[in-house]
Coordinates of C-alpha atoms in Angstrom, one line a residue:
X1 CA 96.9 85.8 73.3
X2 CA 95.5 87.4 76.6
X3 CA 92.9 89.5 75.0
X4 CA 89.8 87.9 76.3
X5 CA 86.1 89.4 76.4
X6 CA 83.5 87.9 78.8
X7 CA 81.6 85.2 77.4
X8 CA 78.0 85.8 76.2
X9 CA 76.7 83.8 79.1
X10 CA 78.9 85.7 81.5
X11 CA 77.7 89.3 80.0
X12 CA 74.0 88.2 80.4
X13 CA 74.4 87.7 84.0
X14 CA 75.6 91.0 84.5
X15 CA 73.4 92.6 82.4
X16 CA 70.4 90.9 84.1
X17 CA 71.7 91.7 87.3
X18 CA 72.2 95.4 86.4
X19 CA 68.7 95.5 84.8
X20 CA 66.8 93.7 87.9
X21 CA 68.5 96.0 90.4
X22 CA 67.5 99.2 88.6
X23 CA 63.8 97.8 88.4
X24 CA 64.2 97.6 92.2
X25 CA 65.7 100.7 93.0
X26 CA 63.5 102.9 90.5
X27 CA 64.6 106.2 88.8
X28 CA 67.5 106.3 91.5
X29 CA 70.9 105.5 91.8
X30 CA 71.8 101.9 92.1
X31 CA 73.9 100.6 95.1
X32 CA 77.2 99.3 93.9
X33 CA 79.2 97.0 96.1
X34 CA 82.1 94.3 96.2
X35 CA 83.7 92.7 93.4
X36 CA 81.3 92.2 90.5
X37 CA 78.2 93.3 89.3
X38 CA 77.9 96.9 89.9
X39 CA 74.6 98.2 88.8
X40 CA 74.6 101.6 87.6
X41 CA 72.1 103.9 85.5
X42 CA 72.0 103.6 81.9
X43 CA 72.2 99.4 82.3
X44 CA 71.1 98.0 78.5
X45 CA 67.7 96.8 78.5
X46 CA 66.5 94.2 76.4
X47 CA 66.8 94.8 72.7
X48 CA 63.9 95.1 70.3
X49 CA 64.5 92.0 68.1
X50 CA 62.5 89.4 66.5
X51 CA 61.2 86.3 68.0
X52 CA 63.0 84.1 65.6
X53 CA 66.7 85.5 66.6
X54 CA 65.8 85.3 70.4
X55 CA 64.8 81.5 69.6
X56 CA 67.8 81.1 67.9
X57 CA 69.8 82.7 71.1
X58 CA 68.1 80.7 74.0
X59 CA 70.3 78.5 76.2
X60 CA 68.8 75.3 76.4
X61 CA 70.5 74.7 79.6
X62 CA 68.9 78.1 81.0
X63 CA 65.8 77.1 79.5
X64 CA 65.8 73.7 81.4
X65 CA 66.9 75.4 84.8
X66 CA 65.2 78.8 84.8
X67 CA 61.9 78.4 82.2
X68 CA 61.7 79.6 78.6
X69 CA 60.4 83.0 79.5
X70 CA 63.5 83.7 81.6
X71 CA 66.0 82.0 79.2
X72 CA 64.2 84.2 76.2
X73 CA 64.7 87.5 78.5
X74 CA 68.6 86.6 78.9
X75 CA 68.9 86.0 75.1
X76 CA 67.6 89.5 74.7
X77 CA 70.1 90.6 77.0
X78 CA 72.7 89.0 75.6
X79 CA 71.7 90.0 71.7
X80 CA 71.7 93.9 73.3
X81 CA 75.4 93.1 75.2
X82 CA 76.5 92.0 71.4
X83 CA 75.8 95.2 70.1
X84 CA 77.7 97.1 72.7
X85 CA 80.8 98.6 71.2
X86 CA 84.2 97.6 71.8
X87 CA 87.4 99.5 73.5
X88 CA 90.0 99.9 70.8
X89 CA 93.6 100.1 71.4
X90 CA 94.1 103.5 70.1
X91 CA 91.8 104.5 72.7
X92 CA 93.9 103.0 75.3
X93 CA 97.2 104.0 73.8
X94 CA 96.1 107.8 73.9
X95 CA 94.9 107.8 77.4
X96 CA 98.2 106.1 78.8
X97 CA 100.2 108.6 76.4
X98 CA 98.3 111.6 78.0
X99 CA 98.6 110.3 81.5
X100 CA 102.3 110.0 81.0
X101 CA 102.9 113.5 79.8
X102 CA 100.4 115.0 82.1
X103 CA 102.1 113.1 85.1
X104 CA 105.5 114.8 83.9
X105 CA 104.1 118.6 83.3
X106 CA 102.2 118.3 86.7
X107 CA 105.2 117.0 89.2
X108 CA 107.9 119.1 87.6
X109 CA 106.6 121.5 90.1
X110 CA 107.2 119.1 93.1
X111 CA 111.2 118.9 94.5
X112 CA 112.1 115.3 94.9
X113 CA 113.6 116.4 98.3
X114 CA 110.4 117.7 99.7
X115 CA 107.5 115.8 98.2
X116 CA 109.2 112.8 96.8
X117 CA 109.2 111.2 93.2
X118 CA 107.6 108.9 90.9
X119 CA 109.8 107.2 88.9
X120 CA 109.4 103.5 87.2
X121 CA 106.2 102.4 85.8
X122 CA 105.8 98.9 84.0
X123 CA 103.6 96.3 83.1
X124 CA 102.6 93.3 85.1
X125 CA 100.9 90.1 84.8
X126 CA 98.6 90.6 87.3
X127 CA 96.0 93.0 88.3
X128 CA 97.1 92.9 91.9
X129 CA 93.6 93.2 93.6
X130 CA 95.6 91.6 96.5
X131 CA 99.4 92.5 97.2
X132 CA 101.7 91.2 100.2
X133 CA 105.1 92.2 100.8
X134 CA 106.6 88.8 101.6
X135 CA 109.7 88.2 104.2
X136 CA 111.7 87.2 101.2
X137 CA 111.7 90.8 99.5
X138 CA 109.4 89.4 96.6
X139 CA 105.9 90.9 96.4
X140 CA 103.1 88.7 96.1
X141 CA 100.0 90.0 93.5
X142 CA 96.9 88.0 93.0
X143 CA 93.3 88.5 91.7
X144 CA 91.5 86.5 89.1
X145 CA 91.4 85.6 85.3
X146 CA 90.7 87.9 82.9
X147 CA 87.2 88.0 81.8
X148 CA 86.5 91.0 80.0
X149 CA 88.9 93.8 78.3
X150 CA 86.6 96.5 77.8
X151 CA 86.6 99.1 80.7
X152 CA 83.2 100.3 80.2
X153 CA 81.7 96.8 81.3
X154 CA 82.4 94.8 84.5
X155 CA 85.6 93.5 84.7
X156 CA 85.3 91.0 87.4
X157 CA 83.8 87.6 87.1
X158 CA 81.7 87.9 90.3
X159 CA 78.3 86.7 88.8
X160 CA 80.5 83.7 86.7
X161 CA 80.5 80.0 88.0
X162 CA 82.5 77.2 86.7
X163 CA 85.8 77.5 85.0
X164 CA 85.9 81.1 84.3
X165 CA 85.3 81.9 88.2
X166 CA 89.3 81.3 88.7
X167 CA 92.2 82.8 90.7
X168 CA 95.8 83.5 89.6
X169 CA 98.9 84.7 91.3
X170 CA 102.2 85.9 90.5
X171 CA 105.7 87.0 92.4
X172 CA 107.3 90.0 91.3
X173 CA 111.1 89.8 92.5
X174 CA 112.4 93.7 92.3
X175 CA 115.9 92.1 92.5
X176 CA 115.4 90.9 88.7
X177 CA 114.3 94.4 87.6
X178 CA 110.9 95.4 85.9
X179 CA 110.7 93.3 82.9
X180 CA 108.5 90.2 82.2
X181 CA 111.3 87.9 83.6
X182 CA 111.1 89.6 87.0
X183 CA 107.6 87.8 87.3
X184 CA 107.0 84.3 88.1
X185 CA 103.3 82.6 88.1
X186 CA 102.6 80.7 91.7
X187 CA 98.7 79.4 90.7
X188 CA 96.6 78.9 93.7
X189 CA 95.3 75.2 94.1
X190 CA 93.1 73.8 91.7
X191 CA 90.0 73.3 93.5
X192 CA 86.3 71.5 92.3
X193 CA 84.3 74.6 93.9
X194 CA 80.6 73.4 95.3
X195 CA 78.6 75.4 92.9
X196 CA 77.3 72.4 90.8
X197 CA 79.4 72.6 87.9
X198 CA 81.9 70.1 88.7
X199 CA 84.7 72.2 86.6
X200 CA 87.9 72.5 88.7
X201 CA 90.0 75.4 88.3
X202 CA 92.4 77.8 90.5
X203 CA 91.0 78.5 93.3
X204 CA 88.7 81.7 93.0
X205 CA 90.4 83.5 96.1
X206 CA 89.8 87.0 94.7
X207 CA 88.2 89.5 97.5
X208 CA 89.5 87.6 100.2
X209 CA 91.2 88.5 103.4
X210 CA 94.6 87.8 104.4
X211 CA 97.2 88.8 107.0
X212 CA 100.7 87.4 107.8
X213 CA 101.4 84.4 110.3
X214 CA 103.9 84.5 112.9
X215 CA 106.4 82.3 110.5
X216 CA 106.2 84.7 107.7
X217 CA 103.6 82.7 105.7
X218 CA 100.4 84.4 104.6
X219 CA 97.1 83.1 105.7
X220 CA 94.1 83.9 102.7
X221 CA 90.8 83.3 103.5
X222 CA 87.4 83.5 101.7
X223 CA 86.9 84.3 98.1
X224 CA 84.1 84.3 95.4
X225 CA 81.9 81.2 95.0
X226 CA 80.2 83.1 92.2
X227 CA 76.4 84.3 91.4
X228 CA 73.7 86.0 93.2
X229 CA 75.9 89.3 93.2
X230 CA 78.8 87.4 94.8
X231 CA 78.6 84.7 97.2
X232 CA 81.3 83.7 99.7
X233 CA 84.0 80.9 99.4
X234 CA 84.7 78.9 102.4
X235 CA 88.3 78.6 101.4
X236 CA 91.4 78.5 103.8
X237 CA 94.7 78.9 102.0
X238 CA 98.5 79.6 103.1
X239 CA 101.1 80.9 100.7
X240 CA 104.6 79.8 101.7
X241 CA 106.9 82.6 100.5
X242 CA 110.1 80.3 101.2
X243 CA 108.9 77.3 98.9
X244 CA 106.7 79.6 96.7
X245 CA 103.6 77.5 96.9
X246 CA 99.9 77.5 98.2
X247 CA 98.8 75.1 100.9
X248 CA 95.2 74.1 101.1
X249 CA 93.7 74.0 104.8
X250 CA 90.2 72.3 105.7
X251 CA 87.3 74.6 104.7
X252 CA 86.2 77.4 107.0
X253 CA 82.8 76.8 108.1
X254 CA 80.8 79.6 106.5
X255 CA 81.7 81.3 103.1
X256 CA 83.3 84.7 103.0
X257 CA 83.4 87.3 100.2
X258 CA 84.9 90.4 101.5
X259 CA 86.4 89.2 105.1
X260 CA 89.2 91.0 107.0
X261 CA 91.9 88.9 108.4
X262 CA 94.0 90.2 111.4
X263 CA 97.0 88.4 113.3
X264 CA 96.9 89.0 117.4
X265 CA 99.8 88.8 119.5
X266 CA 99.1 85.3 120.3
X267 CA 100.1 84.7 116.9
X268 CA 96.5 83.6 115.6
X269 CA 94.3 85.0 113.5
X270 CA 90.8 86.2 113.6
X271 CA 88.6 86.7 110.4
X272 CA 85.9 88.5 110.6
X273 CA 82.7 89.5 108.2
X274 CA 82.5 88.6 104.5
X275 CA 79.4 88.0 102.7
X276 CA 78.1 84.2 103.1
X277 CA 77.5 81.3 100.8
X278 CA 74.2 82.6 100.3
X279 CA 75.3 85.6 98.3
X280 CA 75.3 89.4 98.8
X281 CA 73.3 90.8 101.5
X282 CA 74.5 88.1 104.0
X283 CA 77.4 89.2 105.9
X284 CA 78.3 86.7 108.3
X285 CA 78.3 87.4 112.3
X286 CA 80.6 84.4 112.8
X287 CA 84.2 85.0 114.0
X288 CA 86.6 82.5 113.2
X289 CA 90.2 81.9 114.3
X290 CA 93.2 80.1 112.8
X291 CA 95.0 78.1 113.7
X292 CA 92.2 76.4 116.0
X293 CA 92.8 76.6 120.0
X294 CA 94.0 72.9 120.1
X295 CA 96.4 73.6 117.0
X296 CA 100.0 75.1 117.7
X297 CA 100.6 78.8 116.4
X298 CA 102.6 78.4 113.1
X299 CA 106.3 80.0 113.9
X300 CA 108.9 78.2 111.9
X301 CA 109.0 79.4 108.0
X302 CA 110.9 76.3 107.4
X303 CA 108.1 73.9 108.2
X304 CA 105.2 74.0 106.3
X305 CA 102.0 73.5 108.2
X306 CA 100.0 70.1 107.8
X307 CA 97.4 70.1 105.6
X308 CA 94.5 69.4 108.3
X309 CA 94.9 72.5 110.6
X310 CA 91.5 73.9 110.8
X311 CA 90.0 77.0 112.3
X312 CA 87.5 77.2 115.0
X313 CA 84.6 79.4 116.2
X314 CA 85.8 82.4 118.1
X315 CA 83.3 82.8 121.3
X316 CA 82.0 86.2 120.4
X317 CA 80.4 87.2 117.3
X318 CA 80.9 90.3 115.1
X319 CA 77.5 91.4 113.2
X320 CA 78.7 94.0 110.8
X321 CA 76.3 95.5 108.6
X322 CA 79.1 95.7 105.5
X323 CA 81.8 93.6 104.6
X324 CA 85.7 94.6 105.1
X325 CA 86.1 96.5 108.6
X326 CA 89.4 97.3 109.4
X327 CA 91.0 95.7 112.3
X328 CA 94.3 96.0 114.4
X329 CA 96.0 94.3 117.3
X330 CA 96.8 97.5 119.8
X331 CA 99.8 97.2 122.6
X332 CA 97.0 96.3 125.1
X333 CA 96.6 93.0 123.2
X334 CA 92.9 93.6 121.9
X335 CA 91.9 93.6 118.5
X336 CA 89.8 96.9 117.6
X337 CA 87.9 96.8 115.0
X338 CA 86.1 99.9 112.9
X339 CA 83.6 99.1 110.8
X340 CA 82.2 101.1 107.8
X341 CA 79.0 102.0 109.6
X342 CA 79.8 104.7 112.6
X343 CA 77.7 102.4 115.0
X344 CA 79.7 99.4 114.2
X345 CA 82.9 99.8 116.5
X346 CA 84.0 97.0 118.7
X347 CA 87.0 95.7 120.3
X348 CA 87.8 91.9 121.0
X349 CA 89.7 90.4 123.6
X350 CA 91.5 87.0 122.2
X351 CA 91.9 85.5 125.4
X352 CA 88.5 85.9 127.1
X353 CA 86.7 85.5 123.8
X354 CA 84.6 88.6 124.6
X355 CA 83.5 91.5 122.3
X356 CA 83.3 95.1 123.7
X357 CA 81.6 97.9 122.3
X358 CA 83.2 101.2 121.5
X359 CA 81.9 105.0 120.9
X360 CA 80.5 105.7 117.7
X361 CA 82.8 107.5 115.1
X362 CA 81.6 111.3 114.8
X363 CA 81.5 111.1 111.1
X364 CA 77.9 112.0 110.4
X365 CA 77.7 115.6 109.3
X366 CA 74.3 116.9 108.7
X367 CA 73.4 117.3 105.0
X368 CA 75.5 114.2 104.0
X369 CA 74.4 112.8 100.5
X370 CA 76.3 109.9 100.0
X371 CA 74.4 106.7 98.7
X372 CA 74.7 104.7 102.0
X373 CA 75.3 107.2 104.5
X374 CA 78.0 105.8 105.9
X375 CA 81.7 105.3 105.1
X376 CA 82.8 103.0 102.1
X377 CA 86.4 101.8 101.5
X378 CA 88.5 103.9 103.1
X379 CA 92.0 103.9 104.9
X380 CA 93.1 103.3 108.2
X381 CA 96.1 103.0 110.0
X382 CA 97.7 102.4 113.6
X383 CA 100.2 105.4 114.4
X384 CA 103.5 104.6 115.4
X385 CA 103.8 105.1 119.1
X386 CA 107.7 105.2 119.8
X387 CA 109.4 102.4 121.7
X388 CA 105.9 100.8 122.4
X389 CA 103.3 98.9 119.9
X390 CA 100.4 101.3 118.4
X391 CA 97.6 102.7 120.8
X392 CA 96.0 104.7 118.4
X393 CA 94.3 104.3 115.1
X394 CA 93.9 107.1 112.6
X395 CA 91.0 106.5 110.0
X396 CA 90.1 108.5 106.5
X397 CA 88.7 108.6 103.4
X398 CA 85.7 106.1 102.3
X399 CA 83.5 109.3 101.8
X400 CA 84.2 111.9 98.8
X401 CA 82.3 114.4 100.7
X402 CA 84.0 114.1 103.7
X403 CA 87.9 115.3 103.8
X404 CA 88.3 114.8 107.8
X405 CA 90.5 112.5 109.4
X406 CA 89.3 110.5 112.3
X407 CA 91.9 109.5 115.3
X408 CA 90.7 107.1 118.2
X409 CA 93.0 107.3 121.0
X410 CA 92.1 106.7 124.8
X411 CA 88.7 105.4 124.3
X412 CA 87.2 108.4 122.2
X413 CA 87.6 110.1 119.0
X414 CA 88.8 113.5 117.8
X415 CA 89.4 115.3 114.4
X416 CA 93.1 115.9 114.0
X417 CA 93.3 117.5 110.9
X418 CA 91.6 117.4 107.3
X419 CA 92.8 116.3 104.3
X420 CA 92.4 118.2 101.0
X421 CA 89.2 116.8 99.6
X422 CA 87.6 113.2 100.6
X423 CA 88.0 110.3 98.4
X424 CA 87.2 106.7 98.6
X425 CA 89.3 103.4 97.8
X426 CA 92.6 104.7 98.9
X427 CA 95.8 103.5 100.5
X428 CA 97.7 105.0 103.4
X429 CA 100.8 103.9 104.4
X430 CA 103.0 104.2 107.4
X431 CA 106.7 105.1 106.0
X432 CA 110.1 104.4 107.8
X433 CA 110.4 107.7 109.1
X434 CA 107.2 107.8 111.0
X435 CA 105.1 109.9 108.3
X436 CA 102.1 109.0 106.3
X437 CA 101.7 108.7 102.7
X438 CA 98.5 108.4 100.8
X439 CA 97.9 107.5 97.3
X440 CA 94.8 106.3 95.0
X441 CA 91.6 106.7 95.2
X442 CA 88.3 107.7 93.4
X443 CA 84.5 109.2 94.5
X444 CA 83.1 105.7 94.5
X445 CA 83.1 102.3 93.1
X446 CA 83.7 102.1 89.4
X447 CA 83.2 105.9 89.4
X448 CA 86.4 108.2 88.6
X449 CA 84.0 111.4 88.6
X450 CA 82.1 110.8 85.6
X451 CA 79.6 108.1 86.2
X452 CA 80.2 104.4 86.7
X453 CA 82.4 102.2 84.0
X454 CA 83.4 105.8 82.5
X455 CA 87.5 105.4 83.0
X456 CA 87.7 108.9 82.5
X457 CA 88.9 110.2 85.9
X458 CA 88.1 113.5 87.8
X459 CA 92.3 114.3 87.8
X460 CA 92.9 115.3 91.8
X461 CA 92.3 112.1 92.8
X462 CA 95.5 111.1 91.1
X463 CA 97.5 113.4 93.5
X464 CA 99.1 111.9 96.4
X465 CA 98.9 113.5 100.2
X466 CA 101.7 113.4 102.8
X467 CA 100.9 113.3 106.5
X468 CA 103.6 114.4 109.0
X469 CA 103.4 113.4 112.8
X470 CA 101.5 116.3 113.8
X471 CA 98.4 115.5 111.6
X472 CA 99.1 117.7 108.9
X473 CA 98.6 117.3 105.2
X474 CA 100.0 118.5 101.8
X475 CA 99.3 117.7 98.5
X476 CA 102.2 115.6 96.7
X477 CA 102.9 114.5 93.3
X478 CA 100.5 112.8 90.6
X479 CA 100.7 109.3 90.1
X480 CA 100.5 107.8 86.5
X481 CA 97.3 106.0 86.4
X482 CA 93.9 107.2 88.4
X483 CA 93.6 103.8 90.5
X484 CA 90.2 103.4 92.6
X485 CA 88.5 100.1 93.3
X486 CA 91.0 97.2 93.9
X487 CA 94.1 99.7 94.0
X488 CA 96.6 98.9 96.6
X489 CA 100.3 99.9 98.0
X490 CA 103.0 98.4 100.1
X491 CA 106.2 100.0 101.4
X492 CA 109.4 97.9 100.1
X493 CA 112.4 97.0 102.2
X494 CA 114.4 99.6 100.0
X495 CA 112.2 102.1 101.4
X496 CA 110.2 102.7 97.9
X497 CA 106.5 102.6 97.3
X498 CA 105.1 99.6 95.2
X499 CA 101.7 100.8 93.5
X500 CA 99.3 98.8 91.7
X501 CA 95.7 97.1 91.4
X502 CA 92.1 98.6 89.8
X503 CA 92.0 96.4 86.8
X504 CA 89.8 98.8 85.2
X505 CA 92.0 101.7 84.7
X506 CA 94.6 99.1 83.8
X507 CA 93.1 98.0 80.8
X508 CA 91.9 100.9 79.7
X509 CA 95.3 102.3 79.7
X510 CA 97.1 98.9 78.3
X511 CA 99.8 99.6 75.5
X512 CA 99.1 96.4 74.3
X513 CA 95.8 94.7 75.2
X514 CA 96.6 91.5 73.2
X515 CA 99.6 90.6 75.3
X516 CA 99.9 88.6 78.7
X517 CA 100.7 91.8 80.8
X518 CA 97.3 92.9 82.0
X519 CA 98.3 95.0 84.5
X520 CA 100.7 98.0 85.5
X521 CA 102.8 98.8 88.6
X522 CA 104.2 102.4 89.4
X523 CA 107.2 102.9 92.0
X524 CA 107.0 106.0 94.2
X525 CA 110.4 107.1 95.9
X526 CA 109.7 109.0 99.2
X527 CA 111.1 112.4 99.8
X528 CA 113.9 110.9 102.5
X529 CA 115.3 108.9 99.3
X530 CA 116.2 112.2 97.9
X531 CA 118.0 113.8 100.9
X532 CA 121.5 112.5 100.8
X533 CA 123.7 109.2 101.6
X534 CA 121.7 106.4 103.2
X535 CA 123.0 105.1 106.3
X536 CA 124.3 101.7 106.1
X537 CA 122.9 98.4 107.5
X538 CA 124.6 95.2 107.3
X539 CA 124.2 92.1 108.9
X540 CA 121.0 91.2 111.2
X541 CA 120.5 88.2 113.5
X542 CA 118.5 85.3 111.2
X543 CA 116.9 83.6 114.4
X544 CA 113.8 84.5 116.5
X545 CA 114.6 87.6 118.3
X546 CA 112.9 87.7 122.1
X547 CA 111.4 90.7 123.4
X548 CA 113.2 92.9 125.6
X549 CA 116.5 91.0 125.0
X550 CA 119.2 93.1 123.1
X551 CA 120.9 92.0 119.9
X552 CA 123.6 93.4 117.3
X553 CA 123.8 94.5 113.7
X554 CA 126.3 95.4 111.4
X555 CA 126.6 99.1 110.4
X556 CA 129.5 101.2 108.6
X557 CA 127.9 104.5 109.4
X558 CA 127.2 103.6 113.7
X559 CA 127.7 107.6 114.3
X560 CA 125.5 108.9 111.5
X561 CA 122.5 106.5 112.6
X562 CA 119.9 108.4 114.8
X563 CA 117.2 106.0 115.0
X564 CA 116.2 102.4 114.2
X565 CA 112.8 101.4 113.6
X566 CA 110.9 98.2 112.4
X567 CA 108.0 98.1 110.1
X568 CA 105.9 95.5 109.4
X569 CA 105.5 94.0 106.1
X570 CA 101.9 94.8 105.0
X571 CA 99.4 93.1 102.9
X572 CA 96.7 95.0 101.1
X573 CA 93.1 95.1 99.3
X574 CA 90.3 97.2 99.2
X575 CA 91.6 99.8 101.1
X576 CA 92.3 97.3 104.0
X577 CA 95.6 96.8 105.8
X578 CA 95.8 95.1 109.1
X579 CA 99.4 94.1 109.2
X580 CA 100.9 97.8 109.4
X581 CA 103.2 98.2 112.1
X582 CA 105.9 100.9 113.1
X583 CA 108.0 100.7 116.1
X584 CA 111.2 102.2 117.3
X585 CA 114.3 100.5 118.9
X586 CA 116.3 101.5 121.6
X587 CA 119.9 102.0 120.6
X588 CA 121.6 100.9 123.7
X589 CA 125.2 100.8 122.5
X590 CA 127.3 102.0 119.7
X591 CA 130.4 100.4 118.6
X592 CA 133.1 100.7 115.7
X593 CA 131.0 98.5 112.9
X594 CA 128.0 97.8 115.1
X595 CA 125.2 98.6 117.0
X596 CA 123.4 97.0 119.5
X597 CA 119.5 97.3 119.8
X598 CA 116.7 96.1 122.4
X599 CA 114.1 94.3 120.9
X600 CA 110.4 95.5 121.4
X601 CA 108.6 94.9 125.3
X602 CA 106.1 92.2 124.3
X603 CA 104.1 90.4 121.8
X604 CA 101.2 93.3 122.4
X605 CA 103.7 96.0 121.1
X606 CA 105.0 94.1 118.2
X607 CA 102.7 91.2 116.9
X608 CA 105.3 88.3 116.5
X609 CA 106.5 87.6 113.3
X610 CA 108.7 89.5 110.6
X611 CA 109.6 92.9 110.3
X612 CA 111.6 95.3 108.1
X613 CA 114.5 96.6 110.3
X614 CA 115.6 100.3 109.2
X615 CA 118.4 102.5 110.7
X616 CA 117.8 106.3 109.7
X617 CA 119.9 109.4 110.3
X618 CA 118.8 112.8 111.7
X619 CA 117.2 113.6 108.4
X620 CA 114.8 110.7 108.1
X621 CA 117.0 109.3 105.7
X622 CA 116.5 105.5 105.8
X623 CA 119.1 102.4 105.4
X624 CA 117.9 99.4 103.2
X625 CA 116.3 97.4 105.6
X626 CA 117.2 93.7 106.8
X627 CA 114.7 91.4 107.8
X628 CA 114.3 90.5 111.6
X629 CA 111.7 88.7 113.2
X630 CA 110.6 88.8 116.7
X631 CA 108.8 85.8 119.2
X632 CA 107.5 83.7 120.9
X633 CA 103.7 84.6 120.6
X634 CA 101.9 85.4 123.7
X635 CA 101.0 82.8 125.8
X636 CA 103.7 80.6 124.3

């Protein structure tokens, strides 16, 4: 049975944090953050109970560590928590039934050939706080072990230390369908975290940062050490998608909770920001790099990295005020970072080891009334740039009062066009045909429009948005669940979109909270899958393709192919997706049963690694992709 409520001690920790925050902030709104103890108005205060009952509830360990009076206060809070009502299965079932019918009714007016269509909806064994489209075709989903199944309470183990603060991961194989047998557990290494509890458990890597290495493996850095509003773990892990195992590497020099990781043209990953091991409110300025300079870049997927490959410290620091900045490697080979604060915009030179300032983002309109005064968990994408790598980034979301989009190109910012409404926690994807698709969103963290920890949502945030190449946006069909914080989406090799995440909404709408399928996945088919027969793509080279060189692919529809494009597999969490990349490939020769294509110009244009290759007809209908990989890394 998977039904698991948060322990009394864990619930007390969350309540203590909430009450403390409310005391500090007074009658105003509390500031919500990252993956755990989000305080909010109306947090329960200590119950009026007898001293006898309090004495019985006091935890001796807490009394020894914190003092008797502090332990008694925790006891009162636990008693208050135990009086809160549970969340009945009937409510979950009624909610899901209503959302299912409402989606069907609202989407009846959207023609699939123009707006796309939502199709499959099925249970998953994981919440999908983190997802990655792997070059094997499978999708990795990972998060944390359940500690709470009441969506009106905090669902993540941010404040916990010890064995309850643990990670978990699964692989979904779309070729096996949508049933339970299509998922396989791939748990992270069991680690005795440095939290003083001496309780080894699967590595708590949730709220880490990640990007792909040139060999197709996924580098995952950071995680949750627990306590103090969320403390950063020093974890450095690699997931090998070919052998389907996790590999632990030497720890980073600093803990990181909510870091960003991006892969550059040299094939090395830069790791930015994240709350340190000291706890929430201590974002690190240290930038680290993997693998370290004196270690080779990992390019062969058949060879696992040695267990002693470390990070090293990058020469320049990155003093972000907030975590999870957006970061992209653009066609000049530099890493562009876009912080949540308007004045936190920089580019980094991986070769020179320097940081260079960028203009402030012009997104602070007069009268803005957001709590933080800055963008918070909005999406960003590097825009397609034809045969060359991206040289522009479009940033949007992160502020429910601001529907504008912000384009950074040629060293300056413009506003190319507004969306229908502002939202946070959104995910925006570049599709094979070069258009954009926005899904998920909410007004704020754990707030869907009716206050924190109330799963009843403002229904407009379920509506998707479709963006064309000219910067125009239009509303599209609605998704089944409202998904905000911890929601994610990726493009699959068959051109469909896989959507998951937001554990609060998943448990609030779980058709059976007693089973082991805690999450839910939804599939969206873009309009191009409803415009006729797809082009055919047959064999493609499985060796590393050199930049500027020509290569041949098989196709039975050579005359029908209008374009060949490559799309990088993406990996997403907290509205951050640093791996997205879309390039066109020049078609140099057509023959009966084949096409000759030309590889991208350089590693700066197409970061070394795996890509999904699509052939498209004149209507933008894509083939099913084949995997190709480009290299070597810059400087090799």
